XYZ file of C-alpha atoms in Angstrom:
672
model
C 24.822 8.279 -29.452
C 21.640 6.021 -29.999
C 23.005 2.634 -28.662
C 25.835 1.852 -26.492
C 29.141 1.319 -28.054
C 31.348 -1.716 -27.166
C 33.110 -1.478 -23.946
C 36.569 -0.977 -24.543
C 39.303 -3.575 -25.307
C 42.970 -3.247 -23.748
C 45.157 -5.021 -25.930
C 48.543 -3.064 -25.342
C 50.109 -3.274 -21.816
C 48.699 -0.379 -19.773
C 52.150 -0.290 -17.550
C 52.376 3.191 -15.946
C 50.016 4.748 -13.018
C 48.632 7.547 -15.884
C 47.600 4.635 -18.279
C 46.081 2.253 -15.685
C 44.197 5.307 -14.487
C 43.427 6.413 -18.438
C 42.114 2.199 -19.046
C 40.320 2.001 -15.706
C 38.464 5.176 -16.383
C 37.769 4.407 -19.926
C 35.672 1.095 -18.574
C 34.152 2.804 -15.616
C 32.394 5.418 -17.846
C 31.511 2.699 -19.915
C 29.456 3.407 -23.120
C 28.331 6.935 -22.587
C 31.962 8.014 -21.815
C 31.479 10.679 -24.476
C 28.341 12.200 -22.548
C 30.391 12.153 -19.255
C 33.439 13.799 -21.000
C 31.230 16.777 -22.155
C 29.966 17.319 -19.129
C 32.804 17.223 -16.780
C 34.816 19.535 -19.420
C 32.002 22.179 -19.808
C 30.304 22.278 -16.584
C 31.981 25.170 -14.233
C 31.691 23.911 -10.766
C 31.553 27.474 -9.513
C 28.437 28.116 -11.149
C 27.089 25.146 -9.434
C 28.270 24.836 -5.655
C 25.804 25.757 -3.215
C 27.330 28.572 -0.322
C 26.370 26.455 2.946
C 26.260 30.347 4.631
C 23.781 31.439 2.116
C 19.964 31.371 2.437
C 17.566 28.630 1.574
C 16.341 30.726 -1.244
C 19.696 32.083 -2.724
C 20.563 28.230 -2.802
C 17.489 27.239 -4.805
C 18.250 30.372 -6.955
C 21.728 28.996 -7.734
C 20.758 25.512 -8.247
C 17.995 26.727 -10.958
C 20.508 29.166 -12.434
C 22.968 26.209 -13.069
C 20.020 24.310 -14.361
C 19.260 26.454 -17.039
C 23.196 27.437 -17.973
C 23.432 23.858 -18.573
C 20.356 23.905 -20.788
C 21.558 26.547 -22.570
C 25.021 25.333 -23.105
C 23.022 21.961 -24.714
C 25.060 19.520 -22.287
C 21.558 18.415 -20.456
C 17.863 18.504 -21.989
C 15.273 16.307 -23.957
C 15.617 15.125 -27.388
C 13.172 17.133 -29.503
C 10.231 15.019 -30.719
C 9.095 14.813 -34.337
C 9.788 12.050 -36.688
C 13.249 12.741 -37.718
C 13.949 12.979 -34.245
C 15.447 9.299 -33.776
C 15.099 7.139 -30.636
C 15.819 8.542 -27.207
C 19.344 8.267 -25.776
C 18.166 6.730 -22.490
C 21.233 5.648 -21.453
C 22.845 8.695 -21.863
C 20.368 10.998 -19.792
C 21.101 8.307 -17.230
C 25.226 8.755 -17.337
C 24.263 12.683 -17.673
C 22.551 12.215 -13.956
C 25.362 10.430 -12.414
C 28.246 12.569 -13.880
C 26.456 15.521 -12.456
C 25.980 13.709 -9.539
C 29.463 13.682 -8.843
C 29.705 17.429 -8.447
C 26.063 18.186 -6.810
C 23.087 16.077 -6.152
C 20.904 18.845 -5.514
C 21.795 20.032 -9.572
C 21.451 16.681 -10.081
C 17.977 15.751 -8.638
C 16.811 19.322 -10.499
C 17.890 17.939 -13.595
C 16.344 14.442 -13.023
C 12.638 16.037 -11.669
C 12.494 18.519 -15.095
C 14.075 16.188 -17.550
C 13.516 12.490 -15.725
C 10.577 13.201 -14.575
C 8.037 16.045 -15.507
C 9.478 15.603 -19.237
C 9.990 11.643 -18.756
C 6.503 11.446 -17.941
C 5.211 13.323 -20.791
C 7.692 11.418 -23.592
C 6.305 7.732 -22.164
C 2.840 8.553 -21.432
C 1.637 10.721 -23.956
C 0.456 11.127 -27.571
C 2.826 12.492 -30.190
C 0.517 15.295 -30.462
C 1.280 16.195 -26.490
C 4.808 15.813 -27.183
C 4.876 18.382 -29.778
C 2.529 20.520 -27.291
C 5.014 20.430 -24.318
C 8.332 18.742 -24.773
C 9.865 21.415 -26.607
C 9.858 24.478 -23.727
C 10.059 21.681 -21.136
C 13.591 20.651 -22.803
C 14.672 24.169 -23.610
C 13.687 25.140 -19.379
C 11.055 27.286 -20.426
C 8.540 25.313 -18.891
C 9.834 24.150 -15.750
C 7.543 21.177 -14.447
C 6.460 19.031 -11.427
C 6.184 15.072 -10.750
C 3.102 14.723 -8.285
C 2.746 11.393 -7.698
C 3.655 10.949 -3.719
C 0.986 11.954 -1.219
C 1.083 12.410 2.128
C -0.843 9.647 2.939
C 0.504 7.047 0.007
C 3.979 6.982 -0.426
C 4.835 3.685 -2.057
C 1.330 2.463 -2.192
C 0.881 4.715 -6.097
C -2.638 2.520 -6.715
C -3.942 3.821 -3.259
C -3.533 7.551 -4.212
C -7.047 9.299 -3.253
C -6.631 12.379 -5.927
C -9.013 12.259 -8.086
C -9.572 13.279 -11.959
C -12.996 13.170 -12.993
C -14.802 13.695 -16.568
C -17.227 16.339 -17.122
C -18.419 15.407 -20.438
C -20.451 18.294 -21.061
C -17.663 20.813 -20.053
C -14.812 18.458 -21.728
C -12.828 18.776 -19.241
C -11.296 16.697 -16.041
C -11.952 18.432 -12.838
C -8.623 17.255 -10.461
C -9.594 17.377 -6.898
C -8.348 16.250 -3.567
C -10.723 15.214 -1.296
C -9.056 14.968 2.021
C -5.746 16.299 3.673
C -3.955 13.044 2.850
C -4.675 13.732 -0.669
C -2.192 16.344 -0.739
C 0.971 15.923 -2.916
C 4.023 16.174 -0.936
C 7.541 16.398 -1.496
C 7.196 17.493 -5.397
C 10.491 18.930 -6.609
C 10.256 21.981 -8.519
C 6.701 22.654 -6.746
C 7.269 25.294 -4.209
C 8.987 27.783 -6.096
C 10.115 27.282 -9.798
C 7.591 24.541 -11.431
C 4.763 25.846 -13.588
C 3.279 22.944 -14.765
C 2.715 19.427 -12.970
C 2.154 15.600 -14.430
C -0.143 14.455 -11.623
C -1.011 11.303 -11.085
C -5.014 10.530 -10.022
C -7.662 8.062 -9.791
C -9.338 8.834 -13.254
C -13.012 8.549 -12.748
C -15.197 8.504 -16.141
C -19.259 7.976 -16.937
C -20.127 4.726 -16.851
C -21.072 4.074 -20.754
C -20.598 0.378 -20.837
C -24.038 -0.406 -21.558
C -25.707 2.912 -22.744
C -26.391 4.606 -26.233
C -24.179 7.746 -26.958
C -25.344 10.697 -25.905
C -27.332 9.098 -22.413
C -25.603 10.176 -19.341
C -24.691 7.750 -16.898
C -25.627 7.846 -13.441
C -22.843 6.196 -11.691
C -19.362 6.861 -12.321
C -16.366 4.286 -13.207
C -12.868 4.618 -11.832
C -10.240 3.309 -14.340
C -7.286 3.821 -11.980
C -3.988 5.931 -12.173
C -3.628 7.797 -14.802
C -1.333 11.021 -15.210
C -2.791 14.549 -16.336
C -0.717 17.827 -17.155
C -1.847 20.401 -14.895
C -0.882 24.427 -14.667
C -0.323 25.272 -11.288
C 1.324 29.149 -11.780
C 0.454 31.805 -13.844
C 3.268 33.206 -15.992
C 4.306 35.595 -13.232
C 4.193 32.814 -10.552
C 0.942 32.892 -8.780
C -1.262 29.832 -8.053
C -3.648 29.290 -10.235
C -7.350 29.594 -8.936
C -7.805 26.225 -7.053
C -4.093 25.306 -6.544
C -2.864 25.657 -2.905
C 0.786 25.181 -3.047
C 3.123 24.810 -0.083
C 6.561 24.738 0.879
C 8.623 21.824 2.212
C 10.846 24.154 3.683
C 14.287 23.414 4.777
C 15.296 19.218 4.638
C 17.830 17.106 5.711
C 20.193 17.843 2.035
C 19.256 18.718 -1.276
C 19.070 22.796 -0.232
C 18.906 23.692 -4.125
C 15.687 21.721 -4.588
C 12.292 23.227 -4.205
C 10.408 20.585 -2.817
C 7.014 21.859 -2.096
C 3.221 20.531 -1.439
C 0.109 20.848 -3.770
C -3.234 20.844 -2.842
C -5.994 21.107 -6.095
C -9.903 22.143 -5.476
C -11.831 21.034 -8.116
C -9.165 22.303 -10.507
C -10.492 22.337 -14.692
C -8.080 20.966 -17.183
C -8.971 20.387 -20.518
C -9.988 16.905 -21.987
C -6.530 16.562 -24.041
C -4.232 17.231 -20.808
C -5.089 13.667 -20.013
C -1.694 11.852 -20.958
C -3.228 9.385 -23.155
C -1.041 6.678 -24.687
C -2.471 4.188 -22.400
C -5.584 5.118 -21.438
C -7.885 7.794 -23.395
C -11.441 9.469 -23.090
C -13.285 10.949 -25.978
C -15.642 13.968 -25.641
C -18.616 11.974 -24.829
C -16.666 10.535 -21.824
C -16.079 7.001 -23.352
C -12.779 5.499 -21.843
C -10.111 3.137 -24.271
C -7.099 1.354 -24.078
C -4.435 -0.922 -25.892
C -4.273 -2.539 -22.796
C -7.642 -4.448 -21.763
C -5.760 -5.342 -18.184
C -6.102 -2.921 -15.526
C -3.603 -4.333 -13.577
C -1.200 -4.579 -16.446
C -1.977 -1.263 -17.696
C -1.173 0.189 -14.158
C 2.377 -1.650 -14.339
C 3.048 -1.229 -17.966
C 2.892 3.357 -17.340
C 4.620 2.448 -13.792
C 7.288 0.708 -16.068
C 7.871 3.198 -18.754
C 9.619 5.349 -15.440
C 11.701 3.091 -14.205
C 14.475 5.282 -15.983
C 14.142 7.348 -12.553
C 14.814 5.013 -10.416
C 18.335 4.069 -12.545
C 19.530 7.110 -12.099
C 18.839 7.574 -8.301
C 20.754 4.713 -8.052
C 23.591 5.763 -10.218
C 23.346 9.031 -9.044
C 23.971 7.924 -5.813
C 26.584 5.480 -6.366
C 28.797 8.742 -7.831
C 28.144 10.610 -4.447
C 29.998 8.046 -2.533
C 32.744 8.204 -5.352
C 33.247 11.727 -4.735
C 33.677 11.368 -1.026
C 35.662 8.085 -1.465
C 38.227 10.031 -3.524
C 38.565 13.174 -1.190
C 39.307 10.340 1.765
C 41.733 8.289 -0.048
C 43.584 11.294 -1.142
C 43.796 12.995 2.441
C 44.376 9.624 3.965
C 47.572 8.911 1.447
C 48.971 12.399 2.873
C 47.891 12.981 5.900
C 50.261 11.794 9.078
C 49.950 10.769 12.253
C 51.694 9.564 15.047
C 55.426 8.240 14.809
C 56.560 5.251 13.215
C 59.829 3.356 12.773
C 60.764 5.716 10.047
C 58.498 8.631 11.148
C 55.196 9.739 11.083
C 53.110 7.342 9.551
C 50.511 8.181 6.408
C 47.153 7.276 7.539
C 46.663 4.816 4.776
C 49.610 2.908 5.632
C 47.577 1.895 8.826
C 45.595 -1.392 8.205
C 42.481 -0.414 10.153
C 42.463 2.767 7.606
C 42.924 0.615 4.698
C 40.312 -2.136 5.687
C 37.976 1.381 5.951
C 38.490 2.575 2.363
C 40.193 0.133 -0.082
C 36.822 -2.814 0.183
C 34.885 0.191 -0.427
C 36.632 1.557 -3.345
C 36.277 -1.868 -4.817
C 32.642 -2.259 -4.091
C 32.271 0.788 -5.962
C 34.251 -0.614 -8.981
C 31.585 -3.645 -8.665
C 28.257 -1.135 -8.216
C 29.769 0.538 -11.471
C 30.230 -2.191 -13.586
C 26.773 -3.351 -12.520
C 25.069 0.061 -13.283
C 26.785 0.041 -16.853
C 25.005 -3.433 -17.498
C 21.655 -2.186 -16.143
C 22.102 1.074 -18.107
C 22.372 -0.585 -21.394
C 19.532 -2.857 -20.912
C 17.360 -0.076 -19.968
C 18.436 1.854 -23.163
C 18.074 -1.647 -25.300
C 14.227 -2.329 -24.026
C 13.196 1.525 -24.137
C 14.071 1.418 -27.971
C 11.044 -0.466 -28.388
C 7.374 0.892 -27.617
C 5.914 -0.047 -24.388
C 3.212 -1.940 -25.997
C 5.363 -3.898 -27.842
C 8.148 -4.677 -25.414
C 8.409 -8.437 -24.207
C 6.894 -8.373 -20.643
C 9.381 -10.425 -18.976
C 12.297 -8.295 -20.263
C 10.275 -5.549 -18.845
C 9.599 -7.277 -15.503
C 13.595 -8.573 -15.239
C 14.223 -5.106 -15.646
C 12.115 -3.606 -13.176
C 13.559 -5.903 -10.629
C 17.303 -5.145 -11.573
C 16.517 -1.481 -11.246
C 15.265 -1.951 -7.651
C 17.291 -4.297 -6.380
C 20.314 -2.246 -7.657
C 19.059 0.915 -6.251
C 18.420 -0.394 -3.079
C 22.398 -1.439 -3.056
C 23.579 1.498 -4.321
C 21.688 4.225 -2.232
C 22.624 1.782 1.086
C 26.087 1.404 0.418
C 26.185 5.632 -0.672
C 25.122 6.177 2.624
C 27.252 3.926 4.436
C 30.481 4.938 2.809
C 29.996 8.679 2.866
C 29.921 8.263 6.947
C 33.363 5.650 6.789
C 34.868 8.773 4.627
C 33.515 11.626 6.842
C 34.765 9.919 10.046
C 37.858 8.068 7.997
C 38.933 12.495 7.862
C 38.071 13.071 11.442
C 36.928 16.560 12.796
C 38.046 17.906 9.247
C 35.863 15.841 7.513
C 32.608 17.198 9.470
C 33.580 20.983 8.178
C 31.616 21.849 5.617
C 34.128 22.573 3.692
C 35.400 19.129 3.617
C 33.429 18.184 0.623
C 31.900 15.525 2.284
C 29.291 16.588 4.950
C 26.847 18.416 1.996
C 27.221 14.986 -0.025
C 26.262 13.165 2.813
C 23.308 15.166 3.715
C 21.731 14.888 0.259
C 22.830 11.101 -0.515
C 20.585 10.394 2.786
C 16.877 10.907 1.107
C 18.288 8.338 -1.685
C 17.502 5.235 0.366
C 13.334 6.241 0.379
C 13.288 8.274 -2.774
C 12.220 6.613 -6.446
C 11.143 3.679 -3.834
C 11.870 2.776 -0.283
C 14.859 0.283 -0.003
C 12.729 -2.129 1.660
C 10.228 -1.990 -0.371
C 12.206 -2.286 -3.306
C 13.947 -5.742 -2.232
C 10.361 -7.096 -1.479
C 9.705 -6.308 -5.251
C 12.659 -7.946 -5.843
C 12.258 -11.229 -3.410
C 8.271 -11.846 -5.024
C 10.235 -11.791 -8.616
C 12.194 -14.360 -7.361
C 9.693 -16.015 -5.789
C 7.440 -15.922 -8.898
C 9.688 -17.645 -10.890
C 10.539 -20.187 -8.375
C 7.236 -20.927 -8.082
C 6.659 -21.206 -11.650
C 9.259 -23.231 -12.505
C 8.974 -25.993 -8.748
C 5.063 -25.279 -7.930
C 4.308 -28.840 -8.880
C 7.151 -30.439 -7.314
C 6.873 -32.101 -4.232
C 10.156 -31.502 -1.803
C 12.000 -34.461 -2.821
C 11.461 -33.488 -6.661
C 12.080 -29.944 -5.772
C 15.819 -30.674 -4.145
C 16.303 -32.844 -6.895
C 15.449 -30.472 -9.624
C 16.986 -26.984 -7.855
C 20.352 -28.998 -7.438
C 20.256 -29.367 -11.530
C 18.533 -26.529 -12.676
C 18.206 -23.379 -10.446
C 20.716 -21.214 -12.207
C 18.467 -21.624 -15.417
C 15.385 -21.279 -13.172
C 16.313 -18.160 -10.955
C 19.701 -17.138 -11.664
C 18.311 -14.861 -14.551
C 22.050 -13.293 -15.831
C 21.677 -9.970 -16.979
C 24.093 -10.529 -19.572
C 25.220 -13.590 -21.573
C 27.415 -15.117 -19.074
C 28.117 -18.608 -19.697
C 31.642 -18.485 -18.461
C 30.305 -17.641 -15.009
C 28.152 -20.767 -14.733
C 31.365 -22.883 -15.866
C 33.134 -21.491 -13.033
C 30.459 -22.039 -10.662
C 30.579 -26.219 -12.099
C 34.419 -26.163 -11.887
C 34.116 -25.306 -8.002
C 31.617 -27.752 -7.029
C 33.639 -30.616 -8.796
C 36.530 -29.751 -6.893
C 38.280 -29.688 -3.340
C 38.077 -26.019 -2.567
C 40.084 -25.816 0.864
C 42.960 -23.582 -0.602
C 40.858 -21.307 -3.282
C 39.934 -18.703 -1.318
C 41.248 -16.358 -4.459
C 39.746 -18.065 -7.030
C 37.277 -16.249 -8.892
C 34.948 -19.449 -9.310
C 35.020 -20.568 -5.515
C 33.838 -16.551 -4.759
C 30.519 -16.980 -7.639
C 30.023 -20.476 -6.197
C 29.877 -18.885 -2.571
C 27.670 -16.225 -3.822
C 25.404 -18.135 -5.601
C 24.929 -20.974 -2.803
C 23.942 -17.705 -0.591
C 20.756 -16.864 -3.343
C 19.880 -20.581 -3.667
C 19.583 -21.386 -0.271
C 18.171 -18.269 0.777
C 15.277 -18.122 -1.710
C 14.805 -21.708 -1.590
C 14.153 -21.847 2.138
C 12.024 -18.740 2.393
C 9.785 -20.169 -0.620
C 9.417 -23.215 1.734
C 8.186 -21.620 4.621
C 6.004 -19.529 2.412
C 4.438 -22.906 0.814
C 3.478 -24.202 4.110
C 0.980 -21.489 4.409
C -0.310 -21.070 1.037
C -3.460 -23.188 1.580
C -4.700 -20.811 4.621
C -7.208 -18.016 5.049
C -5.867 -14.589 3.451
C -5.195 -13.393 6.712
C -3.191 -16.411 7.647
C -1.414 -15.888 4.302
C -0.609 -12.588 5.112
C 0.658 -13.331 8.817
C 3.261 -16.015 7.070
C 4.353 -13.417 4.725
C 4.851 -10.840 7.092
C 6.759 -13.668 9.320
C 8.833 -14.527 6.312
C 9.915 -10.688 5.534
C 13.099 -10.533 6.847
C 14.139 -13.732 5.169
C 12.821 -12.637 1.631
C 14.550 -9.157 2.187
C 17.912 -11.556 2.633
C 17.173 -13.421 -0.592
C 17.216 -10.056 -2.247
C 19.946 -9.043 -1.135
C 22.013 -12.354 -1.765
C 20.397 -12.166 -5.673
C 21.868 -8.473 -6.089
C 24.893 -8.906 -4.733
C 25.406 -11.953 -7.097
C 23.928 -9.982 -10.147
C 26.913 -7.549 -8.968
C 29.390 -10.015 -8.828
C 28.571 -11.385 -12.135
C 29.025 -7.843 -13.866
C 32.075 -7.167 -12.098
C 33.435 -10.765 -13.337
C 32.199 -10.510 -16.713
C 34.406 -7.060 -16.857
C 37.411 -8.941 -15.940
C 36.535 -11.425 -18.520
C 36.678 -9.149 -21.218
C 39.809 -7.407 -20.400
C 42.928 -8.239 -22.862
C 45.761 -5.758 -21.571
C 47.550 -7.604 -18.756
C 48.276 -5.522 -16.219
C 44.971 -4.125 -16.223
C 43.683 -7.361 -15.593
C 45.883 -8.202 -13.246
C 44.971 -4.693 -11.064
C 41.062 -4.995 -11.635
C 41.572 -9.216 -10.725
C 42.788 -8.275 -7.472
C 39.821 -5.159 -6.951
C 37.757 -7.757 -7.730
C 38.762 -10.100 -5.636
C 38.656 -7.839 -2.357
C 35.105 -6.892 -3.582
C 33.775 -10.865 -3.310
C 36.080 -11.598 0.059
C 34.707 -8.512 1.696
C 30.788 -9.531 0.793
C 31.810 -13.199 1.852
C 33.749 -11.910 4.823
C 30.656 -9.408 5.835
C 28.061 -12.116 5.687
C 30.612 -14.948 7.010
C 28.200 -15.633 10.221
C 25.553 -16.782 7.470
C 28.273 -19.315 5.561
C 29.562 -20.562 8.888
C 25.739 -21.308 10.456
C 24.655 -22.697 7.003
C 27.952 -24.857 7.126
C 29.275 -23.511 3.716
C 32.455 -22.080 5.236
C 34.419 -23.513 8.023
C 36.497 -22.041 10.463
C 39.800 -22.162 9.085
C 38.090 -21.318 5.866
C 36.632 -17.937 7.221
C 39.599 -16.926 8.816
C 41.541 -17.187 5.651
C 38.986 -15.046 3.813
C 39.563 -12.179 6.790
C 43.425 -12.905 6.011
C 43.219 -12.168 2.518
C 41.269 -8.984 2.424
C 44.163 -7.822 4.498
C 46.675 -8.872 2.274
C 44.772 -7.491 -0.829
C 44.596 -4.432 1.141
C 48.039 -4.083 1.373
C 48.622 -5.144 -2.286
C 46.303 -2.215 -3.378
C 47.243 0.609 -0.921
C 50.211 1.564 -3.578
C 47.354 2.236 -6.365
C 44.724 3.384 -4.228
C 45.120 6.945 -5.557
C 45.641 5.747 -9.515
C 42.064 3.551 -8.341
C 40.118 6.572 -6.900
C 41.722 8.967 -9.739
C 40.385 6.770 -12.644
C 36.732 7.468 -11.111
C 37.421 10.835 -13.261
C 35.949 13.403 -11.004
C 37.613 16.799 -11.918
C 39.300 18.733 -9.145
C 37.274 21.413 -9.144
C 33.971 19.456 -8.449
C 35.308 17.665 -5.397
C 35.207 21.411 -4.106
C 37.298 19.819 -0.824
C 40.162 22.171 1.251
C 41.109 18.599 2.326
C 43.152 18.718 -0.397
C 44.501 22.207 -1.273
C 46.812 22.130 1.090
C 45.085 22.707 4.629
C 45.460 20.952 7.625
C 42.447 19.247 9.487
C 42.555 22.697 11.685
C 41.926 24.767 8.648
C 45.301 26.007 8.550
C 47.895 26.366 5.630
C 50.348 23.647 6.104
């Protein structure tokens, strides 16, 4: 499949639990349902799941063997390069990562490193000749590789990496060097054990040939910014190559199957042809050329091609959370505790327990629908050459991916902890199926971009759009313009959602005292929060824009918490839009009614979570805030009978859950 199929439309009533489960599953799986089905049917959990009592080396060996097995089965890999290969199935690779993440995050990350990062960097940054040289072996698992970007001294600040790649024209080689200890590449997946090559990101240094005739050596080199080179790091026997120092990060808080390590380079020489040269090439004489003149635009274009990793990480974290929710909900549906009027009460019949799990299930639906929409956008954008893409669409994609990843990974860590606690002491056991997932997902909050940095990226994009449209207006003009045009200036819908805008306008024109369950009112609340936080942040920034550089930095630093809130409000609204769009498109009345309730629970739980903000800004009165809480309780009660259906629709095979809580044991580990 090279482009998404339309979402399923259900015309007949899905009256039975099985029919509802199937219909919900089809919506959640989205356009790449076939990719997910093949993996669920083809991957044997026994070959993948790690023994918590095994050594670190044994766990790494298990994950590597599982990766190679999936490759041999043709379930994962890279599309073979060539003129007849057709466009890459970008959406399919993300769907594969998400699906495997529901089973084991070590394997998913190992896949992501090999095919998304190492192979993806070559595919996106390299030429056709370079594709032919390295991608077939990488896709077949015959050439395992690393993605060497992060340094000890430079994590999110990629432009300040210290590793250098200096061109030696006399030898026709690049000299890759780590000039300081802080230039050591670290946390590099596949480095400690398996990787034979690495895509190394470095400051490219070439002779200054701008004013010299051909053949005349320059005295002063020119720094060309960050570029990527393919650097061999091990020989066929697995020993480090000369000049390459490989370290092992050792045991981590999670992901024991991934061999993260460190790389240092002591004047390592590689052929000129190893520079991935799609966006910047160096000829034999050392002359640099690029199809993109601006160094800044070149840098962001290069990194923009790698956005798939960020989209995958967010989706993978949500998948792990869905596994934990499945375990915790099924356990709560059968585990009894304390006596009630009719005997012992099932955990899920307690309102407090419903409150723990059901809003989280609703949010997992919302995030998956938003993820499906994002993957569809990513797939569509990346069918076009990076040099021909609409720059605004690319930036919007990057911002959307950054914000959603931050929310997904934050929510996953919260949900995994909640599910662990919801299963009591049994949830803390390694055999619960929750504990290892909780450990593994922890790093996703900083993996592929620290969440705080990513939300700042989102806020910066929102402010840029806002200032472009409103920067020339005075405050009166801003207020007048913002009241009528905000949704067109800043609220960039991720799909054609005219009906969402119509709902907002409807909510604004009527009495909203008794419409807590009204979708238009819910959407209007989300949009009001987004608009107000952005407008007030922009106003605070505006007051300092004429100051010195130090004063502007101080002003930005002072408003940072405000910007993060604006970014979060924006992504919350994007997620609700995606959910509302799905509900709007369902034709099956039973399915629509159920999804409508789940969407209500998502929206109202977010409003309740931010009730203090809405009350402070007088968008809710006390009575309405109390009504929101009462309605969340009512929705939990209404959805409790179908909680099992909702989690079963996640489609995770029982063997993949690998939980002793679901196989007839109680929380003491005794057979029931």
